[in-house]
Each structure stands twice: as structure tokens, then as C-alpha cells.
Tab-separated table of C-alpha atoms and ligand atoms in Angstrom:
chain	number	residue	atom	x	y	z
N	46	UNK	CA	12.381	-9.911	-13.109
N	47	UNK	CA	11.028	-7.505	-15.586
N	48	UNK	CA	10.708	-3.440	-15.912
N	49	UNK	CA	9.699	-2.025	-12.586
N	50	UNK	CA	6.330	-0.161	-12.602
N	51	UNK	CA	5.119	2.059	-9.924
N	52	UNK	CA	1.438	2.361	-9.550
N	53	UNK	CA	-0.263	4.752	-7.365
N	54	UNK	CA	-3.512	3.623	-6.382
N	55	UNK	CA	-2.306	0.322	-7.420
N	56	UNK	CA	-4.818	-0.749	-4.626
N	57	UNK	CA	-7.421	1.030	-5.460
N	58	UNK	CA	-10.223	-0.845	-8.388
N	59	UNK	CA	-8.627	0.176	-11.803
N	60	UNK	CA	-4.892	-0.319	-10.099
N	61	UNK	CA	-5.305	-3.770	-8.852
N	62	UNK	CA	-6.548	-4.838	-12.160
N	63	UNK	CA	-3.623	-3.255	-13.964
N	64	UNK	CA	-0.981	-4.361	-11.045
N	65	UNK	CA	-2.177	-8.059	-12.647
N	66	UNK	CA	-2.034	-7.217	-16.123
N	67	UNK	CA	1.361	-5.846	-15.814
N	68	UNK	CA	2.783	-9.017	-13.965
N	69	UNK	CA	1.335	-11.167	-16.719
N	70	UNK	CA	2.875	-8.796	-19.403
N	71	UNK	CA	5.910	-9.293	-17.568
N	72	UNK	CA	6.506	-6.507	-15.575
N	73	UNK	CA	7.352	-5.997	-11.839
N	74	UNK	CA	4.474	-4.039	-10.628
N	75	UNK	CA	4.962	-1.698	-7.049
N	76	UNK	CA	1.935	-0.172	-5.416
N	77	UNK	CA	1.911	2.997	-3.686
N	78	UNK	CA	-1.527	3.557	-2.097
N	79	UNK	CA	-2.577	5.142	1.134
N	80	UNK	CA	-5.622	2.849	1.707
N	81	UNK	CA	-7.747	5.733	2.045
N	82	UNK	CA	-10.315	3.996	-0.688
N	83	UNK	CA	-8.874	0.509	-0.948
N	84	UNK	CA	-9.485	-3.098	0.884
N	85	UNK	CA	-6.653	-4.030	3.047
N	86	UNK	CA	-7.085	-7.412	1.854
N	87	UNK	CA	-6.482	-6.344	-1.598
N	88	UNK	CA	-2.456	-7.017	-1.506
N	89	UNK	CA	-3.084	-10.638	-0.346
N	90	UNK	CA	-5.848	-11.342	-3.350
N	91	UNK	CA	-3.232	-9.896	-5.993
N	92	UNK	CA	-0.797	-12.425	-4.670
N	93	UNK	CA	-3.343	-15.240	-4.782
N	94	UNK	CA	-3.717	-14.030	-8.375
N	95	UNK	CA	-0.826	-13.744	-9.727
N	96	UNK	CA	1.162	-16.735	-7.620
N	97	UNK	CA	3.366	-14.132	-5.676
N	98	UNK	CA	2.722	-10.870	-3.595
N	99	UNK	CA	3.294	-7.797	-5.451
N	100	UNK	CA	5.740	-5.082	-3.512
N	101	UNK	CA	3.256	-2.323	-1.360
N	102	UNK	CA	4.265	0.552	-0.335
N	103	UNK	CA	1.564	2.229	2.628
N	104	UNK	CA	1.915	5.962	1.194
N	105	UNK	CA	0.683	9.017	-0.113
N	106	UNK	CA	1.809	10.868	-2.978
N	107	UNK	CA	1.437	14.601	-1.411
N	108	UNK	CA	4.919	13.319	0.815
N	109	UNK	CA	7.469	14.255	-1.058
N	110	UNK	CA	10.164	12.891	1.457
N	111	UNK	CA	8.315	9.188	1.246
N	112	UNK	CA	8.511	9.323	-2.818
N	113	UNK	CA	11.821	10.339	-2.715
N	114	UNK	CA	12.997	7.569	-0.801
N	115	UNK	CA	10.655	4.999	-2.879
N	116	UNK	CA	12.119	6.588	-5.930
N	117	UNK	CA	15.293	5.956	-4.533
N	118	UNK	CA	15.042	2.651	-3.706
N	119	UNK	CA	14.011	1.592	-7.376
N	120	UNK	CA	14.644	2.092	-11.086
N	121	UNK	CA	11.072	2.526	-12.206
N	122	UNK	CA	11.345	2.042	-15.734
N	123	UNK	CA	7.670	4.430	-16.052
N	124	UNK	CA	4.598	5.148	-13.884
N	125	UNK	CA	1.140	4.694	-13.866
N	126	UNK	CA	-0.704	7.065	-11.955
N	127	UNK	CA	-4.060	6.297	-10.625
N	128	UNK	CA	-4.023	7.502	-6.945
N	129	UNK	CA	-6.710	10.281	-6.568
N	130	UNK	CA	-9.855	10.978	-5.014
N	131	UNK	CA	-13.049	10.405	-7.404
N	132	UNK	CA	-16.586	11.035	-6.608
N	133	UNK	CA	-17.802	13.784	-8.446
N	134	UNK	CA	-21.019	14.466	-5.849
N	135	UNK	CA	-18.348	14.825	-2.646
N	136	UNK	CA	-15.707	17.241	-5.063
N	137	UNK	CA	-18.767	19.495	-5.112
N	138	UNK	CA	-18.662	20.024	-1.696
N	139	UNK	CA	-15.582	19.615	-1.063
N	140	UNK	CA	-13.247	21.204	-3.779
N	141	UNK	CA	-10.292	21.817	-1.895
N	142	UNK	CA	-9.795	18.425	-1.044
N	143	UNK	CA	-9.677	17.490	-4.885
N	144	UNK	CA	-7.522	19.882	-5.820
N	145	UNK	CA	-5.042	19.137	-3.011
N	146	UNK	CA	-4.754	15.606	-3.692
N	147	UNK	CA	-6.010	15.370	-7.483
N	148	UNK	CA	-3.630	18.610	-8.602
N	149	UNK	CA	-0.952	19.437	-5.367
N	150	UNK	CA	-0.272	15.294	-5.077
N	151	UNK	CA	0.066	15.050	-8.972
N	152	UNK	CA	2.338	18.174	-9.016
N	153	UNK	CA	4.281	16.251	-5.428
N	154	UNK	CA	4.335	12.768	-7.754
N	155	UNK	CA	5.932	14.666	-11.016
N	156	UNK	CA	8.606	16.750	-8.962
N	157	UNK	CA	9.661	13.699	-7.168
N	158	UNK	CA	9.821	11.642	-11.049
N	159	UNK	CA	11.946	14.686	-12.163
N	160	UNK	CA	14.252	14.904	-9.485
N	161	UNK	CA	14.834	10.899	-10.306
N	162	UNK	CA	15.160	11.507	-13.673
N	163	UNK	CA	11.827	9.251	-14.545
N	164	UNK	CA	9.919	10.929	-17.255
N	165	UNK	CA	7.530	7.777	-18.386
N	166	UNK	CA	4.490	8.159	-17.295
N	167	UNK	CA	0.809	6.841	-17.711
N	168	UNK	CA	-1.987	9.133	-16.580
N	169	UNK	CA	-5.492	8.626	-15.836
N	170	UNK	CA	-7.920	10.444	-17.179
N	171	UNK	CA	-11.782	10.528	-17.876
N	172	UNK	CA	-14.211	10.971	-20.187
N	173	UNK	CA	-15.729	13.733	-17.943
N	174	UNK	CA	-12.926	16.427	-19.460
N	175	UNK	CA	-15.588	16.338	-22.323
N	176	UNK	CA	-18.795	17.787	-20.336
N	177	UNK	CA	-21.382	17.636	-22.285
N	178	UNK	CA	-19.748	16.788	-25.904
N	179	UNK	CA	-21.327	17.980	-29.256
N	180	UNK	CA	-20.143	15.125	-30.905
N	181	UNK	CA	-20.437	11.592	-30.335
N	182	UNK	CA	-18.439	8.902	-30.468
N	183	UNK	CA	-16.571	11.656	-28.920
N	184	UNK	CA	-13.026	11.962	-31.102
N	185	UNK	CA	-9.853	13.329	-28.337
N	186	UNK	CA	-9.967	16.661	-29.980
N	187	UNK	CA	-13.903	17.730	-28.553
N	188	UNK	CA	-13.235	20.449	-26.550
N	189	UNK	CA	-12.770	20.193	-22.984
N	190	UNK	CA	-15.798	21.466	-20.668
N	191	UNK	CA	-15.474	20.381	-16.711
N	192	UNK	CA	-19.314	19.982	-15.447
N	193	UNK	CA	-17.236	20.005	-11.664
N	194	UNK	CA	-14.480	20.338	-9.748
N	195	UNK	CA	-13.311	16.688	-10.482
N	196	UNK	CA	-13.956	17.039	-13.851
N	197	UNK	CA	-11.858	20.170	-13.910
N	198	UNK	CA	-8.866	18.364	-11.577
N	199	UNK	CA	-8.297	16.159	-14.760
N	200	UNK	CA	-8.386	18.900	-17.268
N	201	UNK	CA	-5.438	20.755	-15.000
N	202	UNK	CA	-3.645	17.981	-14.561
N	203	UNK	CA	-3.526	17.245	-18.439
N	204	UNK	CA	-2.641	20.524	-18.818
N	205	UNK	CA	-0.114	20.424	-16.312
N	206	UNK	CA	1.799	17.467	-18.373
N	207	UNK	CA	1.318	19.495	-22.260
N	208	UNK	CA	3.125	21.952	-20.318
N	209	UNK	CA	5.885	19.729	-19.094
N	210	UNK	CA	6.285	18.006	-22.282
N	211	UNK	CA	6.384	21.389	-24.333
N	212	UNK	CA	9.267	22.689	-21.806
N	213	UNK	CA	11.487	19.143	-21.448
N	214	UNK	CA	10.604	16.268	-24.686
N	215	UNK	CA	12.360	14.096	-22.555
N	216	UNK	CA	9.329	13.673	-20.675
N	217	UNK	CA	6.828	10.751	-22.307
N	218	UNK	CA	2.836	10.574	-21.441
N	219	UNK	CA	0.372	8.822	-22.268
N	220	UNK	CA	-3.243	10.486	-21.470
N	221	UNK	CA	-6.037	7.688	-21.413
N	222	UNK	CA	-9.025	9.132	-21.101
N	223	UNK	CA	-11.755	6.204	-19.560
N	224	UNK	CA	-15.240	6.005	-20.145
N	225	UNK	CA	-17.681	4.127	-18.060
N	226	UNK	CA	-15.251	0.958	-16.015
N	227	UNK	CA	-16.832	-1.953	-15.012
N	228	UNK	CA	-16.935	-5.497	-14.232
N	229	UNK	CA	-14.191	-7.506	-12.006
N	230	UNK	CA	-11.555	-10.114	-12.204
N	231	UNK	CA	-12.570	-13.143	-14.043
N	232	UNK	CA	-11.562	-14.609	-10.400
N	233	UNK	CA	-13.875	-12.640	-8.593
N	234	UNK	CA	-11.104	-11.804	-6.099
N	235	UNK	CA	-10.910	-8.080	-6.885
N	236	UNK	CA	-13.430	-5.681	-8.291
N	237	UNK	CA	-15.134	-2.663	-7.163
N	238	UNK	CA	-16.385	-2.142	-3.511
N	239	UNK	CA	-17.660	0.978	-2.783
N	240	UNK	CA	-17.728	1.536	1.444
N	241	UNK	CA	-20.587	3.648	0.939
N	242	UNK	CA	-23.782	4.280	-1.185
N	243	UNK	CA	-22.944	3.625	-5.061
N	244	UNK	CA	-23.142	6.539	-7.050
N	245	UNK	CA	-22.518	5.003	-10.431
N	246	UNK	CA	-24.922	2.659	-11.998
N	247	UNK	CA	-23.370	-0.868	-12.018
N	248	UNK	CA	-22.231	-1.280	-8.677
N	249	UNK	CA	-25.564	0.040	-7.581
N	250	UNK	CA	-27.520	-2.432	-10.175
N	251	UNK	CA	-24.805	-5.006	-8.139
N	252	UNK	CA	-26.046	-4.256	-4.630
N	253	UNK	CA	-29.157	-4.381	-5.581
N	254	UNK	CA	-28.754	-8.128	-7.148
N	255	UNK	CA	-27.028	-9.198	-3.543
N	256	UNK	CA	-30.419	-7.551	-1.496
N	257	UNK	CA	-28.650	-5.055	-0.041
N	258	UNK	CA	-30.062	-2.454	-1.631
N	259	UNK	CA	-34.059	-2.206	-2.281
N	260	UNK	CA	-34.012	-1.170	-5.811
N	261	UNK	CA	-32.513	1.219	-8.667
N	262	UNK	CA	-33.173	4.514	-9.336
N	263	UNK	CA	-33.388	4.967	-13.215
N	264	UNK	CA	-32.584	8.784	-13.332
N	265	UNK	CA	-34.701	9.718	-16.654
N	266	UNK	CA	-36.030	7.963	-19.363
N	267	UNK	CA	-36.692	11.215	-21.695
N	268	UNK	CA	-33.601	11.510	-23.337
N	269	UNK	CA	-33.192	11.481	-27.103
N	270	UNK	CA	-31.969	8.055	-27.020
N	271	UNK	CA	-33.826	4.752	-28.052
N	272	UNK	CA	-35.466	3.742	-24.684
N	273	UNK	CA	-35.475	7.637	-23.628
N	274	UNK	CA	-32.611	6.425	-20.710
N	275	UNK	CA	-29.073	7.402	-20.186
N	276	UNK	CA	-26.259	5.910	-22.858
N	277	UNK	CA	-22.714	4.982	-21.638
N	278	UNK	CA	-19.474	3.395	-23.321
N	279	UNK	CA	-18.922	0.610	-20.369
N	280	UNK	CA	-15.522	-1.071	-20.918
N	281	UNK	CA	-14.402	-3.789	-19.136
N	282	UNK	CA	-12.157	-3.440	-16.248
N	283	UNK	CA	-9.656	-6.324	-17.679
N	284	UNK	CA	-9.498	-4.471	-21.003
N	285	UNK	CA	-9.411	-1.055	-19.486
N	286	UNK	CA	-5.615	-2.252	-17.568
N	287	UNK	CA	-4.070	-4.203	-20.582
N	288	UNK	CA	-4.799	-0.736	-22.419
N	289	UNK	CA	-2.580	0.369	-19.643
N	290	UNK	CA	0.033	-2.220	-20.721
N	291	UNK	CA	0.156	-1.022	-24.646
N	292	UNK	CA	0.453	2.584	-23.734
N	293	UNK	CA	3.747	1.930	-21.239
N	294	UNK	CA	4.715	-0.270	-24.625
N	295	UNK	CA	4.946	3.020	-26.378
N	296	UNK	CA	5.944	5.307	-23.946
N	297	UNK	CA	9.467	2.967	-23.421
N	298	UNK	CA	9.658	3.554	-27.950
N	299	UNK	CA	9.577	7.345	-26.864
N	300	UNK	CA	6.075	7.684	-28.258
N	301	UNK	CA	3.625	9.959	-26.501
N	302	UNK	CA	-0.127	9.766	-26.953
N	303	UNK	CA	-3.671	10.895	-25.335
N	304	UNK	CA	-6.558	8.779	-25.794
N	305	UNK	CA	-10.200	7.611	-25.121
N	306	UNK	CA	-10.526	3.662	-23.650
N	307	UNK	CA	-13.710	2.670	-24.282
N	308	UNK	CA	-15.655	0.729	-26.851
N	309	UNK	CA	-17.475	2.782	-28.948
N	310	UNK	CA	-20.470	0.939	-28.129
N	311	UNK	CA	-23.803	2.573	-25.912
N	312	UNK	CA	-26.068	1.070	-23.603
N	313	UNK	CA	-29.057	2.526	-21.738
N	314	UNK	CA	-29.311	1.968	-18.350
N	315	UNK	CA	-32.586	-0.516	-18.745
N	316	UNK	CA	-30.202	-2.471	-21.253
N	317	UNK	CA	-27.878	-2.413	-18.459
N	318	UNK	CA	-30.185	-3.820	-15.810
N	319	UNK	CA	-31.510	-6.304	-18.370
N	320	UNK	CA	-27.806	-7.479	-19.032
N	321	UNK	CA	-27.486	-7.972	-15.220
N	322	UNK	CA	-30.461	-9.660	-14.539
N	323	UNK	CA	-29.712	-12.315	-17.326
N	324	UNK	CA	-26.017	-12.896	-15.117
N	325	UNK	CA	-27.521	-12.902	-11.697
N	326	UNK	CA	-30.924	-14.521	-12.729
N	327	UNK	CA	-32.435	-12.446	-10.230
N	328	UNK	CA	-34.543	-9.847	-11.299
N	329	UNK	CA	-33.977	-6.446	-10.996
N	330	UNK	CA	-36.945	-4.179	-9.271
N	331	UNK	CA	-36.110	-0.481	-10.660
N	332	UNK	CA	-37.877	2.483	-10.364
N	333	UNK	CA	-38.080	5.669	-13.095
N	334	UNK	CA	-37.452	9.137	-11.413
N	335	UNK	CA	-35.711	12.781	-12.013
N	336	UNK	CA	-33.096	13.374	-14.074
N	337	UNK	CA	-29.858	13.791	-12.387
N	338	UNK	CA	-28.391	16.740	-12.633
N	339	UNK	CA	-25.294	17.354	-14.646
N	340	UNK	CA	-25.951	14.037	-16.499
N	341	UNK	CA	-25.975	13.870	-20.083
N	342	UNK	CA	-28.251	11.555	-22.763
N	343	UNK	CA	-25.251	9.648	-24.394
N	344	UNK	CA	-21.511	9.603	-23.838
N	345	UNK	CA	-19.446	7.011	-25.997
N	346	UNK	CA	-16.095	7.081	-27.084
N	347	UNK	CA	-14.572	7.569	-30.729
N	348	UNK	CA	-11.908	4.474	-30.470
N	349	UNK	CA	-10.085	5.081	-33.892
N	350	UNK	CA	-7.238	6.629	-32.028
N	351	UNK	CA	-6.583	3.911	-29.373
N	352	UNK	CA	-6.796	1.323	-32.313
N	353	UNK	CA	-4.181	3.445	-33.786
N	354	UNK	CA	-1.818	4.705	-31.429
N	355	UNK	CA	-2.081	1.558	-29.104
N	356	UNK	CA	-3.272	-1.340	-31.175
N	357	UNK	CA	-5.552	-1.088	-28.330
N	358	UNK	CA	-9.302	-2.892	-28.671
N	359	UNK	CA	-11.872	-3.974	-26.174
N	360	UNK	CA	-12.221	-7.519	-26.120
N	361	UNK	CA	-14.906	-8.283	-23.685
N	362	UNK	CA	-18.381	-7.644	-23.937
N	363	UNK	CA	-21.363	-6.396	-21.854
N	364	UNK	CA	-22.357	-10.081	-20.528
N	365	UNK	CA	-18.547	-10.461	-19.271
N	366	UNK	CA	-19.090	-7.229	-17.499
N	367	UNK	CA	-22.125	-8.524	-15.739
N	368	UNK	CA	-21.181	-11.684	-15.458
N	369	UNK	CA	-17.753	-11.126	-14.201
N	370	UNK	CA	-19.336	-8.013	-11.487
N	371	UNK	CA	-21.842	-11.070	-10.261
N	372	UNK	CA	-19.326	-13.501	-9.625
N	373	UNK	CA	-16.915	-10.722	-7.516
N	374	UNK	CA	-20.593	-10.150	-5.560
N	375	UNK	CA	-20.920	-13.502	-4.804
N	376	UNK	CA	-18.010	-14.353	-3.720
N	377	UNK	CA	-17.088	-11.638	-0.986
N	378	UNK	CA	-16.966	-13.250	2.070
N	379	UNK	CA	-18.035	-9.865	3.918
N	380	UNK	CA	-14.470	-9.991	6.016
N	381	UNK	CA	-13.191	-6.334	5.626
N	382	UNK	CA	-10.181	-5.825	7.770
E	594	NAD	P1	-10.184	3.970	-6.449
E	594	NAD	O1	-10.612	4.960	-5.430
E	594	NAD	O2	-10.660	2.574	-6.334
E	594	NAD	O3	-8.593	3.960	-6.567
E	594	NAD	C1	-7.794	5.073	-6.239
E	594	NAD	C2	-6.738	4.600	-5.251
E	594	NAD	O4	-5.865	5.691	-4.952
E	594	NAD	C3	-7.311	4.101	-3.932
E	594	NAD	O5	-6.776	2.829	-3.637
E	594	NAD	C4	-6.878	5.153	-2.910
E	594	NAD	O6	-6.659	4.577	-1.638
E	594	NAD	C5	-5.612	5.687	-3.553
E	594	NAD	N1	-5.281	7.079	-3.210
E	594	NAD	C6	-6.075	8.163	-3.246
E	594	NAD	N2	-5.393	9.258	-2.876
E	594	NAD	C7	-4.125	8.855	-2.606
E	594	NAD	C8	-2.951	9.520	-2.186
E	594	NAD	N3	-2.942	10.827	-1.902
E	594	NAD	N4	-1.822	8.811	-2.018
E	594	NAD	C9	-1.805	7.464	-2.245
E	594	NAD	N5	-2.894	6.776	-2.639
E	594	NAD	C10	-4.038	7.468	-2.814
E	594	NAD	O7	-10.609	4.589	-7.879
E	594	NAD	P2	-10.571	3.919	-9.324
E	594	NAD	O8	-11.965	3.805	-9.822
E	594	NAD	O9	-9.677	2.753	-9.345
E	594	NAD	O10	-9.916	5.121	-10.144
E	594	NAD	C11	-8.537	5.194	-10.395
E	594	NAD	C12	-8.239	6.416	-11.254
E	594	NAD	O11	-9.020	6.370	-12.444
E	594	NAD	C13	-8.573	7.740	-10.578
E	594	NAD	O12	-7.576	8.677	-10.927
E	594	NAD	C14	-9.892	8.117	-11.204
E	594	NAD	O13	-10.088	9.510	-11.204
E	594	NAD	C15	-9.738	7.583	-12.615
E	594	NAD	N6	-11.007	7.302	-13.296
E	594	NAD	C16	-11.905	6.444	-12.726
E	594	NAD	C17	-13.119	6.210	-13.368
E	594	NAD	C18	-14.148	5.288	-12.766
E	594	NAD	O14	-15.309	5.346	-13.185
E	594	NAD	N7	-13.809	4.428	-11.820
E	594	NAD	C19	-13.402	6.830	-14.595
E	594	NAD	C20	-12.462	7.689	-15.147
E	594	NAD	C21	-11.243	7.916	-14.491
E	595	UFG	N1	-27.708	6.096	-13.392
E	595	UFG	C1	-28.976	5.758	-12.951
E	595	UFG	N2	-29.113	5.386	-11.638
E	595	UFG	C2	-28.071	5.331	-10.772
E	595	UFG	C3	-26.778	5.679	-11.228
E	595	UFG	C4	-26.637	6.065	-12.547
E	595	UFG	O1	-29.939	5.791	-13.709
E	595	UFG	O2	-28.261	4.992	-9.601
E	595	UFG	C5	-27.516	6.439	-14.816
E	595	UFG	C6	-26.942	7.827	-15.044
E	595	UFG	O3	-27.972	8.783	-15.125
E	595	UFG	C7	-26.206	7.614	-16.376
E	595	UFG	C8	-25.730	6.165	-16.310
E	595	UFG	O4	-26.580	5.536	-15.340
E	595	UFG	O5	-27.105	7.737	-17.449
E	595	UFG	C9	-24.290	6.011	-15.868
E	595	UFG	O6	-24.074	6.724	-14.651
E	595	UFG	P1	-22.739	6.548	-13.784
E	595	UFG	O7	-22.900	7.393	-12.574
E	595	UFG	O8	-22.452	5.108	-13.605
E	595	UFG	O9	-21.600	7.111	-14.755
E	595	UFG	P2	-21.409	8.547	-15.412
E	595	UFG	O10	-21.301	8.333	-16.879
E	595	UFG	O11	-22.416	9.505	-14.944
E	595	UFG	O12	-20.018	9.012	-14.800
E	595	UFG	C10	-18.898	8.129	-14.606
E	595	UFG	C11	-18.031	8.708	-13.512
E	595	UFG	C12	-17.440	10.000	-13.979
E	595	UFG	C13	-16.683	9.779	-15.250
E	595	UFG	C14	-17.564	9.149	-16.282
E	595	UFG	C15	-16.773	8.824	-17.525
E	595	UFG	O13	-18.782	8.922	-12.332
E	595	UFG	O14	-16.537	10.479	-13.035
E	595	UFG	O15	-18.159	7.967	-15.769
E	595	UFG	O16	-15.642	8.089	-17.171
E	595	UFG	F1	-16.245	10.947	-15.743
């Protein structure tokens, strides 16, 4: 059995797709997740997956007393840590929240990692620490601007970790800053499935293939981009986790590193609905209104560091995205338990 891994929110969309990339790259992936945004059924898809059930732990990473006993139980070799609340709309209203869980659970996770002498650690971040960026393909060193509370949990907790790794270079982190996830597993057992409402564009456009929801809202189409709608750097899901895989690579040769996973490559949101309807062959009813607020025209990411740092590229392409987001659609069987 390979390196262990812990992955909070290993449950959770992003973390079950890296729990399976790290099995195939030959680690021994455990999951701590409290379920509080995750299937149930989740655990039993990974094992049908990857031909044997991955270890779950049912737990939350603001109990100290619960990760010292699951850092006691294990030699984690590094962590990945995913596990935090992430609508931007709900940290509006409710701030506190996000900073208990997104900053006081970080600060829980990295006590508990120092008292157990584990210093590797992978940390999700977003493109969102950029705001509104001045420059695009957006290079790592754009200045940070939070546009809301969640956006300003992930600027803390970077700075939380250059602080950390100032005071003790024992300590190695690897920032990866995501742009726009999406798609599934190419065997449509996992993928994303929000409860509620989307709020994001492409598991809205997906609801909206299946008939359960009416139509899309296209928020704007008078920006200064091509078609006049919104531009985003969507990167698969699968490519997103192996990225995952290459930075633990270099954080176990001591080698530290923050940077954007994304493409480098923009589409609108009408090329977006286009690219879906070609996957679904359904088409797509959609309807311009208002700008959203806090949105910006175009947000892509500058890749040249990834490439570098990580020997990190995205493989798949928009069509996989679509393709592989229809065929997780289509095959839920609607049991939730
Ligand atoms: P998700 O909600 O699907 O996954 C997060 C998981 O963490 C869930 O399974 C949830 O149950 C678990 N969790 C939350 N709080 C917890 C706690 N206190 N203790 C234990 N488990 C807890 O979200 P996701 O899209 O997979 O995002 C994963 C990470 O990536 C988050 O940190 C998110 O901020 C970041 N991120 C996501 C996006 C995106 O568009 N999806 C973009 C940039 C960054
Ligand atoms: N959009 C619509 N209609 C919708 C939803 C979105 O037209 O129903 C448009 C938006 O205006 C934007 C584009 O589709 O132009 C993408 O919007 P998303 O909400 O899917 O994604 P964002 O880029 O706004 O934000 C997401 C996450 C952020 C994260 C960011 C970068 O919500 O938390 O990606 O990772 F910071």
C-alpha cells in the first residue's frame, strides 16, 4: 500500500475526484468529511471506481480531539485540504459561518498536523483571491482583492500558511488556486450535485438539459468580450485532481509552490450552452437578463507557472466537460440516501 493521504472533503465534488486520482497514482487515499455537502452514497461509488472502498472517516475538522486521534491512527505522508463551505451568495449573509469553518477549521486542521509533526500539505484555493484582476491570463502575482467574505476566507487562509512557512521551513505547501471546475467522472458515478438551486453556470446549464429546470439565465451579454457574455477558464474536474497529484509529487522533494489550475483558455457562457447542447442533443432554451453583481467580463488563468512548477497541463477539453457532466446527469438514479 502506498503513501497515506488525508483528504478533507474527500467526499465532497473536487475530493472524490482526487480520492481516485490518488489511488491510481498509487496512493492510499483517507477521507475526512462531515457530509454536510456530500452524497452518502459517494464512499460506495469511489469503491465501485477504483475496485476497493477507500478508508472514511464521518468528521469535522473544527474537532480537534477527532483529528488528533485520526492523526494518530495514521502516518499521513501529506494532506490535501478541501473541506470548507463554498457558496459565495450564502457567505454574504452569513459570514461568520465561513470564517468559522473556512479560517477557525483550517487553523483546528494545521494545529492538529503540527502537533503530529505533518507539515505536507495541499491547499485549495480559488481564482476569486484575484477580484476583479487587471490583467488577464491572470499571472499568481495579480494582487489579491476579495469581492466577499469567501473570497476573503481564502486570502486569510493563504496568508495564514506564508506565515507558517516564514516561521518553521519545515512546513511544505502547495497553493492551487482553481478557476472555473467542471465536468464529472468519465464513469458518470461521481460529479457535482448541488441539493439546491445551482448558482454556477454548468450545473445549472445541466439541470436544465435533464428538465428540471425551465431555462438559463444568461446574466449580461454587454461585456467587452466577443459575444458581449461572461468569459471563464473551465478546467476539467479529472485534470483539476491529477494537478493535485503533481503538487503532493513536489511537496514530498521539499518543494513548495502556489499556483493557478486552469487552462488558459475562455469561453462565454453562450459558447458554453452551445458546447452542452451539442453533448446532450437537447437544446438549450436561455434567456438574456441583468448583470450579476460582483461578476466580472473575463477571468482566465496565466498557466506558465503550473507548466513549470508542476509539469502540470490540462488535458481535456470543453466537449469532455460537457460530455462527461451529461453522462453523470443521466445516469443518477435519483436514490439519495
Ligand atoms: P464540496 O462542497 O462539494 O466539497 C467540500 C466538502 O467538504 C463537502 O463534502 C463537505 O461535506 C465537506 N466539509 C465542509 N465543511 C467541513 C468540515 N468542517 N469538516 C469536514 N468536512 C467538511 O465543494 P467542492 O466544489 O468540491 O470544493 C472543494 C474545495 O475547493 C473548497 O475548499 C472550495 O472552496 C474550493 N474551490 C471550489 C471551486 C468550485 O468552483 N467548486 C472553485 C475554487 C475553489
Ligand atoms: N452565469 C450565468 N448564469 C448562471 C450562472 C452563471 O450567466 O445561471 C455566468 C456568470 O455571470 C459568469 C459565468 O456564467 O459569467 C460563470 O459563472 P459561475 O457562477 O459558474 O462561476 P464564477 O466564475 O462566477 O465563480 C466560480 C465560483 C467562485 C470561484 C470562481 C473561480 O463560484 O467561487 O468560480 O474559481 F472563485
Amino acid at each position: 500500500m502506498g503513501d497515506a493521504i488525508l483528504v478533507t472533503g474527500g467526499a465532497g465534488y473536487i475530493g472524490s475526484h482526487i480520492v481516485v486520482a490518488l489511488h491510481e497514482a498509487g496512493y492510499a487515499p483517507v477521507i475526512l468529511d462531515n457530509f454536510n455537502n456530500a452524497r452518502r452514497d459517494v464512499p460506495a461509488r469511489l469503491a465501485r471506481i477504483m475496485g476497493r472502498a477507500p478508508q472514511v472517516i464521518e468528521g469535522d475538522i473544527r474537532d480537534a480531539a477527532c483529528l488528533d486521534r485520526v492523526f494518530g491512527a495514521h502516518d499521513f505522508a501529506g494532506v490535501i485540504h478541501l473541506a470548507a463551505h463554498k457558496a459565495v451568495g450564502e457567505s454574504v449573509t452569513k459570514p461568520l459561518a465561513y470564517f468559522e469553518n473556512n479560517v477557525g477549521g483550517f487553523l483546528t486542521l494545521l494545529g492538529a498536523m503540527a502537533r503530529a509533526g505533518c507539515k505536507r500539505l495541499v491547499f485549495s484555493s480559488s481564482a476569486t483571491v484575484y477580484g476583479a484582476a487587471d490583467e488577464t491570463p491572470t499571472p499568481e502575482t495579480a494582487p489579491h482583492h476579495a469581492m466577499n467574505p469567501y473570497g476573503r476566507t481564502k486570502i486569510i487562509c493563504e496568508e495564514i500558511l506564508e506565515d507558517l512557512c516564514a516561521a518553521d521551513p519545515e512546513w511544505a505547501v502547495g497553493v492551487l488556486r482553481y478557476f472555473n471546475p467542471a465536468g464529472a467522472h468519465g464513469s458518470g458515478l461521481i460529479g457535482e450535485d448541488p441539493a439546491d438551486i445551482p448558482n454556477n453556470l454548468m450545473p445549472y446549464i445541466a439541470k436544465v438539459a435533464t428538465g428540471e429546470l425551465a431555462k438559463i439565465s444568461v446574466f449580461g451579454d454587454d461585456y467587452d468580450t466577443p459575444d458581449g457574455t461572461g468569459v471563464r477558464d473551465y478546467i476539467h474536474v479529472e485534470d483539476l485532481a491529477e494537478g493535485h497529484v503533481l503538487s503532493l509529487a513536489q511537496l514530498q522533494q521539499g518543494k513548495g509552490h502556489l499556483v493557478n489550475l486552469g487552462t488558459g483558455r475562455g469561453y462565454s457562457v453562450l459558447e458554453m450552452i452551445a458546447a452542452y447542447q451539442r453533448a446532450s442533443n437537447r437544446h438549450l432554451p436561455y434567456e438574456i437578463v441583468a448583470r450579476r453583481e460582483g461578476d466580472v467580463a473575463v477571468c482566465c488563468a496565466k498557466t506558465e507557472q503550473a507548466r513549470d512548477l508542476l509539469g502540470f497541463d490540462a488535458k481535456r477539453g470543453l466537449d469532455e466537460m460537457c460530455a462527461s457532466s451529461w453522462a453523470w446527469m443521466q445516469a443518477q438514479d435519483g436514490s439519495k440516501d
